[in-house]
Amino acid sequence: VQLQASGGGLVQAGGSLSVSCAASSPTLSNYIMGWFRQAPGKEREFVASISRAGTKTDYAEAVKGRFRISRDNAKNMVYLQMKSLKLEDTAVYYCAAKTGVTGDTNIRPPNSWGQGTLVTVSS
């Protein structure tokens, strides 16, 4: 599945931003979907994932309560809503997909990666 992330940009600390991921597959419901991020000089890290039907989600501790992942299988779209952004949220955000079983949120390691979209949080 091909993935195209968009929506990154510059936002002030404490603000909100949403990023989106468009998938090429007509059967997006076959995939666990998720987001990873990579900050300058750091390794890529898991941010959030969502089960095939969107009924279960998983979040990294650093973003729990601030980020929300969602999906629209009919539109082949995955979203990440980010609020209360912090300077340390600055990173390139990558959309990812993994084939998996119903109800599973384990996306590591992904089968497919999208190109990243840069989110910059300023003070």
mmCIF file of C-alpha atoms in Angstrom:
data_model
loop_
_atom_site.group_PDB
_atom_site.id
_atom_site.type_symbol
_atom_site.label_atom_id
_atom_site.label_comp_id
_atom_site.label_asym_id
_atom_site.label_seq_id
_atom_site.Cartn_x
_atom_site.Cartn_y
_atom_site.Cartn_z
ATOM 1 C CA VAL A 1 0.000 0.000 0.000
ATOM 2 C CA GLN A 2 1.264 3.452 -0.890
ATOM 3 C CA LEU A 3 0.899 6.170 1.704
ATOM 4 C CA GLN A 4 0.957 9.947 1.331
ATOM 5 C CA ALA A 5 1.174 12.097 4.429
ATOM 6 C CA SER A 6 0.235 15.768 4.482
ATOM 7 C CA GLY A 7 -0.725 18.575 6.792
ATOM 8 C CA GLY A 8 2.492 19.334 8.604
ATOM 9 C CA GLY A 9 3.536 22.873 9.330
ATOM 10 C CA LEU A 10 4.613 25.411 11.895
ATOM 11 C CA VAL A 11 2.625 25.827 15.104
ATOM 12 C CA GLN A 12 3.247 27.539 18.400
ATOM 13 C CA ALA A 13 3.710 25.576 21.567
ATOM 14 C CA GLY A 14 0.347 24.848 23.106
ATOM 15 C CA GLY A 15 -1.351 24.916 19.747
ATOM 16 C CA SER A 16 -3.013 22.242 17.663
ATOM 17 C CA LEU A 17 -2.348 20.674 14.296
ATOM 18 C CA SER A 18 -3.652 17.721 12.332
ATOM 19 C CA VAL A 19 -1.828 15.559 9.839
ATOM 20 C CA SER A 20 -3.442 13.227 7.349
ATOM 21 C CA CYS A 21 -2.438 10.129 5.457
ATOM 22 C CA ALA A 22 -3.987 9.068 2.163
ATOM 23 C CA ALA A 23 -3.633 5.413 1.260
ATOM 24 C CA SER A 24 -3.710 3.930 -2.204
ATOM 25 C CA SER A 25 -5.191 0.601 -1.226
ATOM 26 C CA PRO A 26 -8.924 0.100 -1.798
ATOM 27 C CA THR A 27 -8.847 -2.322 1.112
ATOM 28 C CA LEU A 28 -7.403 -0.098 3.799
ATOM 29 C CA SER A 29 -9.473 -2.029 6.318
ATOM 30 C CA ASN A 30 -6.981 -4.885 5.950
ATOM 31 C CA TYR A 31 -4.250 -2.793 7.552
ATOM 32 C CA ILE A 32 -3.350 -1.666 11.007
ATOM 33 C CA MET A 33 -2.421 1.981 10.548
ATOM 34 C CA GLY A 34 -0.185 4.226 12.557
ATOM 35 C CA TRP A 35 2.118 7.181 12.911
ATOM 36 C CA PHE A 36 5.780 7.367 13.776
ATOM 37 C CA ARG A 37 8.014 10.409 14.127
ATOM 38 C CA GLN A 38 11.669 11.220 13.881
ATOM 39 C CA ALA A 39 13.151 14.263 15.534
ATOM 40 C CA PRO A 40 16.485 15.714 14.400
ATOM 41 C CA GLY A 41 19.336 13.546 15.598
ATOM 42 C CA LYS A 42 17.044 10.917 17.054
ATOM 43 C CA GLU A 43 15.740 7.541 16.026
ATOM 44 C CA ARG A 44 12.289 7.099 14.559
ATOM 45 C CA GLU A 45 9.771 6.355 17.277
ATOM 46 C CA PHE A 46 6.230 5.050 17.522
ATOM 47 C CA VAL A 47 3.504 7.640 18.112
ATOM 48 C CA ALA A 48 0.117 5.987 17.667
ATOM 49 C CA SER A 49 -1.680 3.117 15.978
ATOM 50 C CA ILE A 50 -5.240 2.110 15.231
ATOM 51 C CA SER A 51 -6.800 -1.267 14.562
ATOM 52 C CA ARG A 52 -8.246 -2.259 11.212
ATOM 53 C CA ALA A 53 -11.803 -1.262 12.055
ATOM 54 C CA GLY A 54 -10.764 1.692 14.183
ATOM 55 C CA THR A 55 -12.115 0.212 17.385
ATOM 56 C CA LYS A 56 -8.822 0.106 19.268
ATOM 57 C CA THR A 57 -5.972 2.565 19.525
ATOM 58 C CA ASP A 58 -2.541 2.652 21.090
ATOM 59 C CA TYR A 59 -0.375 5.637 21.966
ATOM 60 C CA ALA A 60 3.141 6.354 23.066
ATOM 61 C CA GLU A 61 3.251 7.606 26.640
ATOM 62 C CA ALA A 62 4.655 10.940 25.484
ATOM 63 C CA VAL A 63 1.515 11.773 23.494
ATOM 64 C CA LYS A 64 -1.268 10.132 25.492
ATOM 65 C CA GLY A 65 -4.090 12.537 26.217
ATOM 66 C CA ARG A 66 -2.814 15.033 23.639
ATOM 67 C CA PHE A 67 -2.909 13.143 20.329
ATOM 68 C CA ARG A 68 -5.773 11.274 18.744
ATOM 69 C CA ILE A 69 -5.534 8.853 15.841
ATOM 70 C CA SER A 70 -8.541 8.057 13.698
ATOM 71 C CA ARG A 71 -9.313 6.502 10.349
ATOM 72 C CA ASP A 72 -11.947 6.541 7.635
ATOM 73 C CA ASN A 73 -11.693 3.304 5.691
ATOM 74 C CA ALA A 74 -14.299 4.413 3.170
ATOM 75 C CA LYS A 75 -12.096 7.365 2.248
ATOM 76 C CA ASN A 76 -8.796 5.489 2.644
ATOM 77 C CA MET A 77 -7.629 8.106 5.122
ATOM 78 C CA VAL A 78 -5.891 8.109 8.484
ATOM 79 C CA TYR A 79 -5.617 11.151 10.706
ATOM 80 C CA LEU A 80 -3.566 12.309 13.650
ATOM 81 C CA GLN A 81 -4.973 15.201 15.650
ATOM 82 C CA MET A 82 -2.408 16.842 17.880
ATOM 83 C CA LYS A 83 -3.139 19.326 20.632
ATOM 84 C CA SER A 84 -1.220 20.962 23.457
ATOM 85 C CA LEU A 85 1.845 20.649 21.272
ATOM 86 C CA LYS A 86 5.248 20.859 22.886
ATOM 87 C CA LEU A 87 8.640 21.810 21.518
ATOM 88 C CA GLU A 88 9.662 18.174 21.774
ATOM 89 C CA ASP A 89 6.897 17.186 19.369
ATOM 90 C CA THR A 90 8.905 18.762 16.570
ATOM 91 C CA ALA A 91 9.681 15.974 14.116
ATOM 92 C CA VAL A 92 9.003 14.506 10.739
ATOM 93 C CA TYR A 93 5.828 12.465 11.080
ATOM 94 C CA TYR A 94 5.487 9.278 9.056
ATOM 95 C CA CYS A 95 2.373 7.334 8.235
ATOM 96 C CA ALA A 96 2.736 3.551 8.334
ATOM 97 C CA ALA A 97 0.741 0.412 7.616
ATOM 98 C CA LYS A 98 0.942 -3.208 8.578
ATOM 99 C CA THR A 99 -1.211 -6.184 7.681
ATOM 100 C CA GLY A 100 -2.719 -7.616 10.808
ATOM 101 C CA VAL A 101 -5.602 -9.369 12.478
ATOM 102 C CA THR A 102 -8.833 -7.768 13.579
ATOM 103 C CA GLY A 103 -8.492 -5.882 16.851
ATOM 104 C CA ASP A 104 -4.715 -5.764 16.833
ATOM 105 C CA THR A 105 -2.901 -2.453 17.182
ATOM 106 C CA ASN A 106 0.667 -3.738 16.976
ATOM 107 C CA ILE A 107 2.150 -1.980 13.978
ATOM 108 C CA ARG A 108 5.770 -2.632 14.696
ATOM 109 C CA PRO A 109 7.470 -3.160 12.364
ATOM 110 C CA PRO A 110 5.359 -1.687 9.582
ATOM 111 C CA ASN A 111 5.133 -3.254 6.129
ATOM 112 C CA SER A 112 4.795 0.126 4.414
ATOM 113 C CA TRP A 113 5.936 3.661 5.065
ATOM 114 C CA GLY A 114 4.785 6.947 3.637
ATOM 115 C CA GLN A 115 6.987 9.928 3.093
ATOM 116 C CA GLY A 116 7.142 12.198 6.089
ATOM 117 C CA THR A 117 5.522 15.505 6.826
ATOM 118 C CA LEU A 118 7.359 18.017 8.980
ATOM 119 C CA VAL A 119 5.755 19.366 12.144
ATOM 120 C CA THR A 120 7.613 22.222 13.787
ATOM 121 C CA VAL A 121 6.569 23.514 17.184
ATOM 122 C CA SER A 122 7.941 26.926 18.074
ATOM 123 C CA SER A 123 8.166 28.725 21.392
#
